[in-house]
Amino acid sequence: MDRLSLVFAALADPTRRAILARLADGEATVNQLAEPFPISLQAVSKHLKVLEQAGLITRGRDAQWRPCRLEAAPLRDISAWAEQYRRFWDERYDRLDDYLRTLQTGPTAEEK
Amino acid sequence: MDRLSLVFAALADPTRRAILARLADGEATVNQLAEPFPISLQAVSKHLKVLEQAGLITRGRDAQWRPCRLEAAPLRDISAWAEQYRRFWDERYDRLDDYLRTLQTGPTAEEK
DNA sequence: TCTCTATTCAACCAACCGGTTAATCAACCG
DNA sequence: CGGTTGATTAACCGGTTGGTTGAATAGAGA
């Protein structure tokens, strides 16, 4: 599976997005990450594996703890991907688009 | 399921992202959308239903055709969601962050 | 060493996903 | 009307997912 699909699939789960939100406040262990959720520690461990394979987190080693750290690069990628479509939602982009079109057609007209 | 999860799940499939890319060039019928893919028309129809439920497309009616149109609002939403994490990837944002911190601590120090 | 804590691995299960084929619906056209 | 085209629905299938419980591994500490 391609990288982008892995990232989108990882983000499709609310629990995993909540884990990322928590990691935005700093590193955390598996137990700390699992604490807010009404699911087993093993389930959280699986979620972390999915996030890790998507490149959204990395895991270190501190004695018997495995501190998790947020990796934002894939988020930059999906943001950039979505930005491809900005012209379909951004009015100002439309006006910029018009402006660019003017620059292109204007001089051509003057060449006549 | 919450809206954001639906959108991410819809985008997790490469075929569906390709369909969106095609729709960026303008409306298209189901047959036109299905043409590039080595899968059945019914499979494409299912993909379109997923995209529609995620709010990424709308479908009109023109005789026996069902023209599909791109709806970019959910893409704006996921872009905005990802932007929450910009400070974790953008160096310039870090420097802005430092600057804002300076503005905050500076005057406070002067109040002494 | 034995024990406790943190975490992962393994096996299992119900539900979902992406695909198929066959049947059905909807609208035009002769 | 009957036939053709465009599209959806239904039933099915194998693989994946998100959860469970139970066993296993890794390291700290008495």
mmCIF file of C-alpha atoms in Angstrom, chain A residues 66-102:
data_model
loop_
_atom_site.group_PDB
_atom_site.id
_atom_site.type_symbol
_atom_site.label_atom_id
_atom_site.label_comp_id
_atom_site.label_asym_id
_atom_site.label_seq_id
_atom_site.Cartn_x
_atom_site.Cartn_y
_atom_site.Cartn_z
ATOM 1 C CA ARG A 66 8.416 2.657 25.076
ATOM 2 C CA PRO A 67 7.947 6.429 24.859
ATOM 3 C CA CYS A 68 5.986 7.528 21.781
ATOM 4 C CA ARG A 69 6.774 10.703 19.897
ATOM 5 C CA LEU A 70 4.736 12.529 17.269
ATOM 6 C CA GLU A 71 6.176 12.638 13.743
ATOM 7 C CA ALA A 72 4.458 15.367 11.758
ATOM 8 C CA ALA A 73 5.950 14.851 8.292
ATOM 9 C CA PRO A 74 3.018 12.724 7.034
ATOM 10 C CA LEU A 75 0.623 15.409 8.256
ATOM 11 C CA ARG A 76 2.530 17.950 6.200
ATOM 12 C CA ASP A 77 2.131 15.590 3.237
ATOM 13 C CA ILE A 78 -1.625 15.187 3.558
ATOM 14 C CA SER A 79 -2.054 18.906 4.096
ATOM 15 C CA ALA A 80 -0.080 19.526 0.912
ATOM 16 C CA TRP A 81 -2.185 16.926 -0.888
ATOM 17 C CA ALA A 82 -5.427 18.622 0.160
ATOM 18 C CA GLU A 83 -4.036 22.020 -0.846
ATOM 19 C CA GLN A 84 -4.099 20.767 -4.458
ATOM 20 C CA TYR A 85 -7.835 21.322 -4.261
ATOM 21 C CA ARG A 86 -7.730 24.702 -2.574
ATOM 22 C CA ARG A 87 -9.048 26.481 -5.676
ATOM 23 C CA PHE A 88 -12.285 24.532 -5.258
ATOM 24 C CA TRP A 89 -13.009 26.008 -1.856
ATOM 25 C CA ASP A 90 -11.054 29.250 -1.567
ATOM 26 C CA GLU A 91 -12.710 32.370 -2.995
ATOM 27 C CA ARG A 92 -9.515 34.365 -2.789
ATOM 28 C CA TYR A 93 -7.764 31.677 -4.779
ATOM 29 C CA ASP A 94 -10.435 32.130 -7.449
ATOM 30 C CA ARG A 95 -9.655 35.824 -7.637
ATOM 31 C CA LEU A 96 -5.940 35.050 -7.827
ATOM 32 C CA ASP A 97 -6.810 32.624 -10.591
ATOM 33 C CA ASP A 98 -8.636 35.383 -12.466
ATOM 34 C CA TYR A 99 -5.674 37.683 -11.956
ATOM 35 C CA LEU A 100 -3.256 35.108 -13.352
ATOM 36 C CA ARG A 101 -5.545 34.583 -16.325
ATOM 37 C CA THR A 102 -5.558 38.337 -16.922
#
